[in-house]
mmCIF file of C-alpha atoms in Angstrom:
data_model
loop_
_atom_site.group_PDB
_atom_site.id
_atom_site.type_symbol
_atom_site.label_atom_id
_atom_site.label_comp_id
_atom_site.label_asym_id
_atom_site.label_seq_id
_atom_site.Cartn_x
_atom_site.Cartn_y
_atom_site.Cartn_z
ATOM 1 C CA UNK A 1 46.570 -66.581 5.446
ATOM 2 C CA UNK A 2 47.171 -63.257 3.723
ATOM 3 C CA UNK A 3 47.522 -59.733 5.788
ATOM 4 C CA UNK A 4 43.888 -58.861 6.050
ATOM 5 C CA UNK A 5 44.663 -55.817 8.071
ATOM 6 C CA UNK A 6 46.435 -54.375 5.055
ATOM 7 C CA UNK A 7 44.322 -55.761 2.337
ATOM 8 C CA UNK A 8 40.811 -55.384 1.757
ATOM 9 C CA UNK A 9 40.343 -57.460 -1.668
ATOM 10 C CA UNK A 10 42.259 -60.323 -3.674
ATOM 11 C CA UNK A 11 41.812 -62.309 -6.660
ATOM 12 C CA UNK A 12 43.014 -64.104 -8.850
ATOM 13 C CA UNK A 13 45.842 -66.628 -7.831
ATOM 14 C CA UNK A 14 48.145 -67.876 -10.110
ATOM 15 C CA UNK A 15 50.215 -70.900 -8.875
ATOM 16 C CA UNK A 16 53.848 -72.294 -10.490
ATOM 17 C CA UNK A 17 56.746 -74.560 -8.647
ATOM 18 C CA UNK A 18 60.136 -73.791 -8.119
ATOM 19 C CA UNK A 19 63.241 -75.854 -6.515
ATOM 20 C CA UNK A 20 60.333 -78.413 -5.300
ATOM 21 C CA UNK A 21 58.312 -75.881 -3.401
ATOM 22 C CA UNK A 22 54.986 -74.163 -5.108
ATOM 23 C CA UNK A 23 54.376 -70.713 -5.381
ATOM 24 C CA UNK A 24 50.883 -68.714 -5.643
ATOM 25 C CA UNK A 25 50.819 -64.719 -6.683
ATOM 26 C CA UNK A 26 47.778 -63.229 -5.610
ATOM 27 C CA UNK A 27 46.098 -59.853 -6.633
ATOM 28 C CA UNK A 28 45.132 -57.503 -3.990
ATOM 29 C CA UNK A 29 44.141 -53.898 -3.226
ATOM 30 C CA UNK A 30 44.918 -52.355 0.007
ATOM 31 C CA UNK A 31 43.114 -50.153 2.416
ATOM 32 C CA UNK A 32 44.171 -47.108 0.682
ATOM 33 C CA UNK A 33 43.274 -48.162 -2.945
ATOM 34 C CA UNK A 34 46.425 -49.307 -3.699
ATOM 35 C CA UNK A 35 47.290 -52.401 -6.032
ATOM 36 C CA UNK A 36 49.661 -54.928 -5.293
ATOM 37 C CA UNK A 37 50.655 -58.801 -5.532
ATOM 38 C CA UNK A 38 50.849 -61.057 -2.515
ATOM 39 C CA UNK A 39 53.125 -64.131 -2.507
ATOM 40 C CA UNK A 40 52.834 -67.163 -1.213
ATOM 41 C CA UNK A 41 54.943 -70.542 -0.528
ATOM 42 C CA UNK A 42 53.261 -74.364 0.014
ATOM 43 C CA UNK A 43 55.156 -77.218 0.209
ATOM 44 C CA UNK A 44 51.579 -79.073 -0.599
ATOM 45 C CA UNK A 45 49.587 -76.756 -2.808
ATOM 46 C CA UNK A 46 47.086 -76.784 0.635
ATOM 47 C CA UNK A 47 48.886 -75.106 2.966
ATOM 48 C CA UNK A 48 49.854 -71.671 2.144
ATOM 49 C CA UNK A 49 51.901 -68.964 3.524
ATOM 50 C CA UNK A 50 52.041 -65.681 2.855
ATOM 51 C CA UNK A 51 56.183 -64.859 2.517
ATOM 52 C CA UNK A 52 56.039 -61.122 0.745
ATOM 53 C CA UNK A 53 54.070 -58.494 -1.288
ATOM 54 C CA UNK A 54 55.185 -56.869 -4.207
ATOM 55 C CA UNK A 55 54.694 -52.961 -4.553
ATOM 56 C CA UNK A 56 56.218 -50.359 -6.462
ATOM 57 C CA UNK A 57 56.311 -46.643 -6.091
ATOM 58 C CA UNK A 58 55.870 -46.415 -9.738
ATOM 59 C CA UNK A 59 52.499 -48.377 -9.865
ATOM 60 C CA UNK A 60 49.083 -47.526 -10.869
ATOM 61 C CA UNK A 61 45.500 -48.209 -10.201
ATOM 62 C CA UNK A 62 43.755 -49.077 -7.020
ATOM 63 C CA UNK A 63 43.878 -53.265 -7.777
ATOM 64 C CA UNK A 64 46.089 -55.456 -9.781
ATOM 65 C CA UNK A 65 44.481 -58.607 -11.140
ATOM 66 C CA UNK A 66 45.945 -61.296 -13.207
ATOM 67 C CA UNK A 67 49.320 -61.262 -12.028
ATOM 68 C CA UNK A 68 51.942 -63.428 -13.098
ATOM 69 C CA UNK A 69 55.626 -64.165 -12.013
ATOM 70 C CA UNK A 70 57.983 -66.579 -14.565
ATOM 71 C CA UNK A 71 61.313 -67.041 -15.406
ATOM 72 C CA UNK A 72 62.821 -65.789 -19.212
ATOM 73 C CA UNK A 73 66.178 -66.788 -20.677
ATOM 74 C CA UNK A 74 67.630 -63.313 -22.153
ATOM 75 C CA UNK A 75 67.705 -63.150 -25.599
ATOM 76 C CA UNK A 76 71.748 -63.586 -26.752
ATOM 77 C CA UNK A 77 72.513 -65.253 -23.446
ATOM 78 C CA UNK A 78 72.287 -67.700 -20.441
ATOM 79 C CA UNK A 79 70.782 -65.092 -18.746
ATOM 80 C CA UNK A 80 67.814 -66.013 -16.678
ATOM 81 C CA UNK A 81 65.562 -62.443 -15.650
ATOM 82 C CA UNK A 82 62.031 -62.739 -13.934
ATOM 83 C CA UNK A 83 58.862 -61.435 -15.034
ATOM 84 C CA UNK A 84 56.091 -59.860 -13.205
ATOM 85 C CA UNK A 85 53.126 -58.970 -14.959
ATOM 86 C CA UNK A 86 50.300 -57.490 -12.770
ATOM 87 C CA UNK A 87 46.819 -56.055 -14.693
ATOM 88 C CA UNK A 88 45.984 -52.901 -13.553
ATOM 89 C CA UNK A 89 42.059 -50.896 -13.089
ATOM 90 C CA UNK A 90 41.362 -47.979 -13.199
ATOM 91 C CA UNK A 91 44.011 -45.267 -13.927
ATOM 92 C CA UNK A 92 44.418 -42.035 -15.523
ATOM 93 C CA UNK A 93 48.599 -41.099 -14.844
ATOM 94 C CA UNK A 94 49.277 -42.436 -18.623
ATOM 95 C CA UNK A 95 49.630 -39.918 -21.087
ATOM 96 C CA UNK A 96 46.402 -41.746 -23.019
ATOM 97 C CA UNK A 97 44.310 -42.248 -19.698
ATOM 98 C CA UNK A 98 43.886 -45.799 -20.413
ATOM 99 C CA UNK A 99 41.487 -47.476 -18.088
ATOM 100 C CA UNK A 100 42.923 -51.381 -18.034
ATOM 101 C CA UNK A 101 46.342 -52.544 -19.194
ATOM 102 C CA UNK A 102 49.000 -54.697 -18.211
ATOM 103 C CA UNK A 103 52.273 -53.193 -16.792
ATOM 104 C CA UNK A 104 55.249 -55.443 -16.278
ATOM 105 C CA UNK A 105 58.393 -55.714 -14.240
ATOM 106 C CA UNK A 106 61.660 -57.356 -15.031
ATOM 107 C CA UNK A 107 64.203 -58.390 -12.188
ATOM 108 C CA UNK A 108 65.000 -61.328 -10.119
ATOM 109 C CA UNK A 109 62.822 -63.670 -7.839
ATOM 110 C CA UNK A 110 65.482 -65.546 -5.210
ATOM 111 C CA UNK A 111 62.096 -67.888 -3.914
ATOM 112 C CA UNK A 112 61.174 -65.182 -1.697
ATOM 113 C CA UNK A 113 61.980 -61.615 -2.602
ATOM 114 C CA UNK A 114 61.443 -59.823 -6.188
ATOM 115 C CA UNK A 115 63.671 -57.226 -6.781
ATOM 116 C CA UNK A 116 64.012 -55.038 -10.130
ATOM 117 C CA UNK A 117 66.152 -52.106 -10.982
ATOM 118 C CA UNK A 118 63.303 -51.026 -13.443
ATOM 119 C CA UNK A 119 62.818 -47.498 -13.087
ATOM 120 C CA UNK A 120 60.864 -47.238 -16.226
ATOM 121 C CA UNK A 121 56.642 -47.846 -16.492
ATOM 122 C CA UNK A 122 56.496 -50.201 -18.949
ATOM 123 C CA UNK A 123 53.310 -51.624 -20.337
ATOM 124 C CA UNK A 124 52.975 -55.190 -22.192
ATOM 125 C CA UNK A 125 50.748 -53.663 -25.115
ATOM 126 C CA UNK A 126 50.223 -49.950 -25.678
ATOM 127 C CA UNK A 127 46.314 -50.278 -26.977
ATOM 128 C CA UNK A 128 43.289 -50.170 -25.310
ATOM 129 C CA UNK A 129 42.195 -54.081 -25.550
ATOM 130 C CA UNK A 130 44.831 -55.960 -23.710
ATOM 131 C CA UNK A 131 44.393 -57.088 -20.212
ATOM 132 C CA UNK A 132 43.784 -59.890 -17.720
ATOM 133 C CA UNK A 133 46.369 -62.010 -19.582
ATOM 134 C CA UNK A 134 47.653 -64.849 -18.750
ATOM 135 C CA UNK A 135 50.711 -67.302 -19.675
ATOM 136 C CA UNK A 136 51.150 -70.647 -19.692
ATOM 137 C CA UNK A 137 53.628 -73.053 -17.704
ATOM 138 C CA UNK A 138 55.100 -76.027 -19.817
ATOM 139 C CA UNK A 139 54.056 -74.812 -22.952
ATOM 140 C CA UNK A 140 56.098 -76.686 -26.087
ATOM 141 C CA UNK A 141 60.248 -75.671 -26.153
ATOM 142 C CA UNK A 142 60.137 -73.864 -22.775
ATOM 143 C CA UNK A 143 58.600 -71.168 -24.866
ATOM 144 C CA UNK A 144 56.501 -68.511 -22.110
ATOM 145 C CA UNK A 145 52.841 -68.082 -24.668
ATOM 146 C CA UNK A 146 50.567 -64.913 -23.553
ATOM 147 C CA UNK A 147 47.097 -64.941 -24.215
ATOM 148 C CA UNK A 148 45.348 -61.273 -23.871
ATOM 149 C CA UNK A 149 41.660 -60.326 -23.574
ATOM 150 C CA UNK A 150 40.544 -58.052 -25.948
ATOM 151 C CA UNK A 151 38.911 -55.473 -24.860
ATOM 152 C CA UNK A 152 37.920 -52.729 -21.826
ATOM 153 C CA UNK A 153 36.211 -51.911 -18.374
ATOM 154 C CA UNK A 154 35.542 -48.962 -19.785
ATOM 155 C CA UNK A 155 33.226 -50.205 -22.307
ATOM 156 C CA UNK A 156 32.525 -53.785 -22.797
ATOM 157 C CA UNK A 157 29.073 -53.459 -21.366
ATOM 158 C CA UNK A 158 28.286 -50.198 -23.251
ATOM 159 C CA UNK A 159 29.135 -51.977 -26.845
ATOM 160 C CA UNK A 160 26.582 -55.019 -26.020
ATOM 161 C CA UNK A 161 23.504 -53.885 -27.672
ATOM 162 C CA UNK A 162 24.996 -51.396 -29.708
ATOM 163 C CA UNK A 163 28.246 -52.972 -31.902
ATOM 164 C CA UNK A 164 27.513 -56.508 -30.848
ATOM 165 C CA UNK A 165 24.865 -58.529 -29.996
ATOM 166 C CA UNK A 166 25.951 -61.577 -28.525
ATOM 167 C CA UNK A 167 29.786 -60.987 -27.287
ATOM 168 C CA UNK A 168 31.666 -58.366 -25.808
ATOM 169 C CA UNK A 169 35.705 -59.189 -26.344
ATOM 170 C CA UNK A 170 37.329 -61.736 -27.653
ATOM 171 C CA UNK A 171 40.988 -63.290 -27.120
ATOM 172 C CA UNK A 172 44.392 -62.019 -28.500
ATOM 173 C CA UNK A 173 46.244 -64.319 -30.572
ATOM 174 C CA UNK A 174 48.935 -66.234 -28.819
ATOM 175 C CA UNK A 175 51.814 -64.530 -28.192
ATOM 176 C CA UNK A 176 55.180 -65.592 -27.605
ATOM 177 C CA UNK A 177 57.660 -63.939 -24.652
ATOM 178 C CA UNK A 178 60.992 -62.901 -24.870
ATOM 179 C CA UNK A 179 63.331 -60.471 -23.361
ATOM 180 C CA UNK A 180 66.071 -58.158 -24.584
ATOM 181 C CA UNK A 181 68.705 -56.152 -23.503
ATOM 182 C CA UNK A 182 69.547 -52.831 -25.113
ATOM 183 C CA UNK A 183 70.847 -49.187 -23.602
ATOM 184 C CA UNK A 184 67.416 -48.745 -22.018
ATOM 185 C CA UNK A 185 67.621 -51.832 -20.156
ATOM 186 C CA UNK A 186 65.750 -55.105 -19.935
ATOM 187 C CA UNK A 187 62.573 -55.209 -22.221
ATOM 188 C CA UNK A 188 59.968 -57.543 -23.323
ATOM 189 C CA UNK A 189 59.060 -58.660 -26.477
ATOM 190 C CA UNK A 190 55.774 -60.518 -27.958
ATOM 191 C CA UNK A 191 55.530 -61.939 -31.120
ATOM 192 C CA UNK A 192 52.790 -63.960 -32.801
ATOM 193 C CA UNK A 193 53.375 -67.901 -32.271
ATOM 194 C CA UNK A 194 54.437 -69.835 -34.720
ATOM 195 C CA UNK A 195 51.617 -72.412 -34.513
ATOM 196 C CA UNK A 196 49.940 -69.220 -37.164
ATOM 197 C CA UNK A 197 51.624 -70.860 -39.595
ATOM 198 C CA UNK A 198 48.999 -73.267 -39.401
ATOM 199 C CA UNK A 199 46.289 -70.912 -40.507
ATOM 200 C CA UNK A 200 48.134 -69.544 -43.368
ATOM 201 C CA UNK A 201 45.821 -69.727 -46.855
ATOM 202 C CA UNK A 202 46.600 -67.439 -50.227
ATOM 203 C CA UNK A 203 49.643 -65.230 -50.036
ATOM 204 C CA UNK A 204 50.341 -62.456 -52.186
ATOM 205 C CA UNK A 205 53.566 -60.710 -52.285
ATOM 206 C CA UNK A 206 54.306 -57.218 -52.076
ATOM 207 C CA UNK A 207 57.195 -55.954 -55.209
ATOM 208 C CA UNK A 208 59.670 -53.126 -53.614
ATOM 209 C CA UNK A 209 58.075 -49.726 -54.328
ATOM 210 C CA UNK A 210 58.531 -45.837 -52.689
ATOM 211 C CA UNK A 211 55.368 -44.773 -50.691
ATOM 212 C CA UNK A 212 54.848 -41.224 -51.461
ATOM 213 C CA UNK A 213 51.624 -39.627 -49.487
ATOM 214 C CA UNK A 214 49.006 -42.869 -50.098
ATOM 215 C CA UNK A 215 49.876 -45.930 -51.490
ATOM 216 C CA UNK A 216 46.602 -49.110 -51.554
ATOM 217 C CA UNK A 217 47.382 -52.079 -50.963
ATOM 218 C CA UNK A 218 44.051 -53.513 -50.690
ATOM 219 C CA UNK A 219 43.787 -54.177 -54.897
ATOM 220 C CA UNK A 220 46.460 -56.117 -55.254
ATOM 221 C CA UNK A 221 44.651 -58.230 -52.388
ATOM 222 C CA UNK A 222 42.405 -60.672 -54.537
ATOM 223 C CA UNK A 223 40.757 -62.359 -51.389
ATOM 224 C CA UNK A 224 39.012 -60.995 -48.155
ATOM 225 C CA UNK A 225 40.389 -58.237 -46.490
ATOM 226 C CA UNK A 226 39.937 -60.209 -42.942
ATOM 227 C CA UNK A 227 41.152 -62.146 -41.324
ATOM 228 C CA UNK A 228 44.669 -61.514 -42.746
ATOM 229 C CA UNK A 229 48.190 -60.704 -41.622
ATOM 230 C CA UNK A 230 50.225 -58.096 -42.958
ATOM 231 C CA UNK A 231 54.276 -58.669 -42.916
ATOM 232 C CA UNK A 232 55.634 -55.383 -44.331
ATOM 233 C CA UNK A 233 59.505 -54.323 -43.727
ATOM 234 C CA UNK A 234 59.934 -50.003 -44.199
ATOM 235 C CA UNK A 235 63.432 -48.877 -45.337
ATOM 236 C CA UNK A 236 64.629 -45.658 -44.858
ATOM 237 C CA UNK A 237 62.576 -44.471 -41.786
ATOM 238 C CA UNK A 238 64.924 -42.681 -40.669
ATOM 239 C CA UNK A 239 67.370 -39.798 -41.650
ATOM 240 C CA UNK A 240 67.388 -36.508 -43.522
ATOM 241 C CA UNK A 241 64.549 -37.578 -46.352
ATOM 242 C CA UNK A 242 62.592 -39.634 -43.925
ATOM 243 C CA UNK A 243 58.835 -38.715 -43.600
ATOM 244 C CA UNK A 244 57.749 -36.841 -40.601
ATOM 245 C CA UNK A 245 54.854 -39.735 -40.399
ATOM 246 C CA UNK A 246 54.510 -42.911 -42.002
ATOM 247 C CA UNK A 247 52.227 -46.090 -41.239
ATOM 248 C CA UNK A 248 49.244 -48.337 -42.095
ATOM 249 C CA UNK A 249 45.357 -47.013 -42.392
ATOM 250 C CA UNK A 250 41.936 -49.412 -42.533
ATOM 251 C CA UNK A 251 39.236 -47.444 -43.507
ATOM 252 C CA UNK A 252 35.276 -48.132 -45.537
ATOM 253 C CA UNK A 253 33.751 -45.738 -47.694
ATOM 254 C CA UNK A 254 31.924 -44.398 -44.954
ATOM 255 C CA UNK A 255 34.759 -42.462 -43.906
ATOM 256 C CA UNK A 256 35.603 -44.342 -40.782
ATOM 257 C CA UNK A 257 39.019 -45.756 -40.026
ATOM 258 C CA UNK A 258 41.984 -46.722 -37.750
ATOM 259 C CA UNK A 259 45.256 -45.773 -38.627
ATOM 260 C CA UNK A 260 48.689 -46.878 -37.394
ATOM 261 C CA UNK A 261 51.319 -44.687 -37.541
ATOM 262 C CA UNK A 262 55.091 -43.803 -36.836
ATOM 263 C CA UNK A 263 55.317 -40.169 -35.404
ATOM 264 C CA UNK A 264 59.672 -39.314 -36.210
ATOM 265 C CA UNK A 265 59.129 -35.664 -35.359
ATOM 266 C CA UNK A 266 57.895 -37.250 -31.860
ATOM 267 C CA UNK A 267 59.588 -40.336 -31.832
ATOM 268 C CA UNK A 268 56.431 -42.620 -31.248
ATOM 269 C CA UNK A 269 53.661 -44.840 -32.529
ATOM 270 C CA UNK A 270 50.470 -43.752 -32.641
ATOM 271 C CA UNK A 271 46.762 -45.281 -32.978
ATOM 272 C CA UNK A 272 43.874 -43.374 -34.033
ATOM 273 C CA UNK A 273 40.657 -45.038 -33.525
ATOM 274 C CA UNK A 274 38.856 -41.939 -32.933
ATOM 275 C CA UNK A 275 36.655 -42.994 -36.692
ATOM 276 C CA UNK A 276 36.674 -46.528 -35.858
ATOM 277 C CA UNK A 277 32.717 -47.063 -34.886
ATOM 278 C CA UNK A 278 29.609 -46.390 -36.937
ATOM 279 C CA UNK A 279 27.993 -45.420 -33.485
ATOM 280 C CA UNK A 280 29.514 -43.560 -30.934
ATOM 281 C CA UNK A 281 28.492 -45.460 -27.567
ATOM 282 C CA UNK A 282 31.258 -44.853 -25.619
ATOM 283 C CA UNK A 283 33.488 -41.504 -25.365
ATOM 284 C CA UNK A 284 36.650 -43.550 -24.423
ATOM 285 C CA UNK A 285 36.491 -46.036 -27.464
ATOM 286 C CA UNK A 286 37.330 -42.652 -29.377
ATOM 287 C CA UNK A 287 40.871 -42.888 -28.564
ATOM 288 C CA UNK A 288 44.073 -42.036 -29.373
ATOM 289 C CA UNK A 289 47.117 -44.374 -28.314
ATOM 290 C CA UNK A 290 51.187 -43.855 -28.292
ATOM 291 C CA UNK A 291 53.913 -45.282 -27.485
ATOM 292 C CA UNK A 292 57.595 -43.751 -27.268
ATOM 293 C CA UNK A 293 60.433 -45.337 -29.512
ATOM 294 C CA UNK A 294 63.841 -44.558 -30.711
ATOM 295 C CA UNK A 295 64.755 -46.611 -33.606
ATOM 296 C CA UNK A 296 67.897 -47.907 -34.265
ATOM 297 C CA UNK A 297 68.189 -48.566 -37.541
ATOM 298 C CA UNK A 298 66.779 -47.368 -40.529
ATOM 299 C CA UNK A 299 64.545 -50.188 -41.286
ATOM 300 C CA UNK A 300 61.483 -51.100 -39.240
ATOM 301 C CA UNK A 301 58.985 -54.513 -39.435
ATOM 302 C CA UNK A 302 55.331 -54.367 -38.729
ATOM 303 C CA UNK A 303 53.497 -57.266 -38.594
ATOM 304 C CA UNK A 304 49.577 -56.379 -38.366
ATOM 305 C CA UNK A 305 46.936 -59.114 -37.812
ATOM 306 C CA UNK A 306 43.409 -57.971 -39.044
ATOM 307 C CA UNK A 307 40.008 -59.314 -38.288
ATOM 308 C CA UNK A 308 36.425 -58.017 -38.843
ATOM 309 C CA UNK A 309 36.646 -56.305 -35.350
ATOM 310 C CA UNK A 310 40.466 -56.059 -34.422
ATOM 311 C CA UNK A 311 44.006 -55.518 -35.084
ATOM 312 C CA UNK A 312 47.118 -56.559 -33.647
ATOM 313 C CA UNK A 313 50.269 -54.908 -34.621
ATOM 314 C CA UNK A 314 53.907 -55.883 -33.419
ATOM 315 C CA UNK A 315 56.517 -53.363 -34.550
ATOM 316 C CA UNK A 316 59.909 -52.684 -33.991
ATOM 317 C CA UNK A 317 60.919 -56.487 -33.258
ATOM 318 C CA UNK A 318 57.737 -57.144 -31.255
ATOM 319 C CA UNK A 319 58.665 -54.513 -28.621
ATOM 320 C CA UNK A 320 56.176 -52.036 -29.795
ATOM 321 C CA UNK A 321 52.409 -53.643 -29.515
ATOM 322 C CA UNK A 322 49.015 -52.081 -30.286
ATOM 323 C CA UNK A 323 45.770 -54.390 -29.912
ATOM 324 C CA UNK A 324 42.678 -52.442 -30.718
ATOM 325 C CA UNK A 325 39.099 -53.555 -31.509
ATOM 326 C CA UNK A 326 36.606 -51.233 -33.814
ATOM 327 C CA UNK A 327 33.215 -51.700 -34.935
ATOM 328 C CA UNK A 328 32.863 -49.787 -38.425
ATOM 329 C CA UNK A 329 29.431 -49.561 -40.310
ATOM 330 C CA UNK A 330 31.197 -51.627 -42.962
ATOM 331 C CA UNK A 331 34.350 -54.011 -43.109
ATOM 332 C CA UNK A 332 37.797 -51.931 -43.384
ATOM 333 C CA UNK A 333 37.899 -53.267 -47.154
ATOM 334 C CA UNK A 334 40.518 -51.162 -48.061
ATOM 335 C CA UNK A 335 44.131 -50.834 -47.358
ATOM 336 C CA UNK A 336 46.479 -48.463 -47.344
ATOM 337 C CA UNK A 337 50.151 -47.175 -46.772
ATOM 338 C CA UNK A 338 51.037 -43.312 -46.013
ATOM 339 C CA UNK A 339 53.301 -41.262 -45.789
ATOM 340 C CA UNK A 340 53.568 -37.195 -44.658
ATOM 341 C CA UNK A 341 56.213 -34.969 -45.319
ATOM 342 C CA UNK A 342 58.672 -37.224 -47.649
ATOM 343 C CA UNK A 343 58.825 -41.211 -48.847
ATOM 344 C CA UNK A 344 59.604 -43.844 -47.417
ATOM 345 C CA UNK A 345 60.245 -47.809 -49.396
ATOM 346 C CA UNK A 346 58.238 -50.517 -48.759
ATOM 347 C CA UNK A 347 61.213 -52.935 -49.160
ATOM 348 C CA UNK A 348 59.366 -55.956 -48.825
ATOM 349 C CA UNK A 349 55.774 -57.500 -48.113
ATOM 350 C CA UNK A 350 53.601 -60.058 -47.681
ATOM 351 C CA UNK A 351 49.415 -60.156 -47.400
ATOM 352 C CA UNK A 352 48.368 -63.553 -46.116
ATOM 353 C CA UNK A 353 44.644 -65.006 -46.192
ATOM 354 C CA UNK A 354 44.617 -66.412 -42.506
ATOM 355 C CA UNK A 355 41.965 -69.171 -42.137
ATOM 356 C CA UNK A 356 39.571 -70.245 -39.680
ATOM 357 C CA UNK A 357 40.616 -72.652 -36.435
ATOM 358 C CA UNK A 358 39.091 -76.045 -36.735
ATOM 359 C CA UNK A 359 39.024 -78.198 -34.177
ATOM 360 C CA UNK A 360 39.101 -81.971 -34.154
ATOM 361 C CA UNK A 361 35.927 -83.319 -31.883
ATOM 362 C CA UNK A 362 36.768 -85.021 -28.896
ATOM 363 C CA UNK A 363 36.076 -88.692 -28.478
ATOM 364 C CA UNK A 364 33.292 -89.074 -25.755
#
């Protein structure tokens, strides 16, 4: 039983139990093209109830899918904060104009009512190939694990064919939840689990060196260029001699590429994918991403996972993410480090082989 007089679509339920009782969060779009999540109380998981709806001012798109309501421990604390994720279609009032990502809310769920002094949009991944995820219940150490799909609305079905011929996405790599306080407020982190330890093969280690203007990385590399993950630590990012721009570039010798980047003149991120297809099938895969950020100290991590079609970066403790897929002529067999208008030090690094997920077979 769900207000049909207000709602004209809903999908996707996602169900989790609290104090004894079970709880459902359902998408929905109203009359008026509006998104927003429906709640719902059972003391059976057969009988439902619809107890509130969740809407925010501050909300785009016409439907949210996917949504998602769990509990997080504060990092630093005993803290306990909520999380709402909801997957949103269909918007242009971002900056980028992306056309599917997932915004979340932090505040407090009381078994009926979520309420959140957020005042800030806030989106769970900045790229363009991150949305309908979901997280799972129960998962090993209480930890909350988010798995993404990778890639768009806007043109899954226009890369079959032409990039791909027998997919269209993929997953994200698991990713872990957390939240943090700082002067903004409330935010939430993702890093890579730690199950990718796992999948770890040759390692090569990166010596402490300045970056002025280009530095390669990809021939001190002496095994495939993908999958891998980058773990690179940038001192002196900040400050008088800082560069103006500094970051990470894949590119061929075709002259296509997709380059990750810290903006200090602008005080963002920024991912250029506008070179990162041999054919141009879609005019919103040639995209540009940001994402503000203030740093507070003068030493930033990236950690970028590469594969033959994607990359996933986490950044400034996992609170900065980027997930992006590309489709080059050739493999992005080179790598490098840049820097524009001064240096900056690669104070530490490591290039890791990651290796391919095998499976046991299942008993019949």
């Amino acid at each position: 039983d769900y207000p049909a007089g207000l709602t004209c679509h809903v999908r996707d339920p996602k169900v989790f139990a609290l104090d004894e009782r079970y709880y459902m969060v359902l998408g929905a779009r109203t009359l008026d093209d509006h998104g927003e999540v429906l709640v719902f109380e059972s003391a059976d998981k057969l009988h439902w109830n619809h107890i509130n709806t969740i809407t925010t001012p501050k909300a785009f798109g016409y439907m949210w899918e996917c949504p998602d309501l769990f509990p997080l421990r504060v990092e630093g604390s005993k803290e306990i904060k909520w999380v709402l994720l909801a997957s949103v279609v269909n918007f242009t009032e971002t900056p980028d104009k992306l056309a599917t990502a997932t915004q979340y809310f932090i505040g407090d769920f009381d078994g009926k009512h979520f309420t959140s002094e957020q005042t800030d949009t806030l989106w769970i991944d900045y790229g363009k190939d991150n949305y309908a995820g979901i997280t799972f219940d129960n998962a090993p150490d209480d930890r909350r694990i988010f798995v993404g799909w990778m890639h768009s609305h806007q043109y899954a079905a226009a890369a079959q064919g032409h990039t791909t011929q027998s997919w269209s996405g993929a997953a994200t790599f698991p990713r872990e939840l957390s939240i943090v306080r700082s002067a903004d407020g409330y935010r939430l982190k993702s890093k890579p689990v730690r199950e990718l330890e796992r999948l770890r093969g040759r390692s090569v280690k990166l010596k402490r060196q300045k970056i002025n203007r280009t530095a390669t990385l990809s021939d001190r590399i002496p095994f495939d260029k993908a999958p891998i993950e980058l773990d690179l630590t940038f001192d002196g990012i900040d400050g008088p001699d800082a560069p103006s721009r500094y970051g990470i570039r894949l590119r061929n010798d075709l002259g296509e590429y997709v380059s990750m980047e810290y903006d200090r003149k602008k005080r963002l991120f920024r991912v250029d994918r506008t070179q990162a297809a041999a054919v141009r099938f879609s005019d919103p895969f040639a995209s540009v991403q940001t994402a503000p950020y203030e740093p507070e100290t003068g030493t930033m991590r990236w950690r970028l996972l590469v594969d033959v079609a994607s990359m996933e970066l986490f950044a400034a403790d996992g609170r900065i993410v980027f997930t992006d897929v590309f489709f080059p002529g050739k493999p992005f067999d080179i790598i490098e480090l840049f820097t524009e208008g001064g240096n900056v030090t690669l104070k530490k690094g490591d290039v890791t082989a990651l290796e391919t997920i095998r499976c046991n077979p299942v008993e019949p």
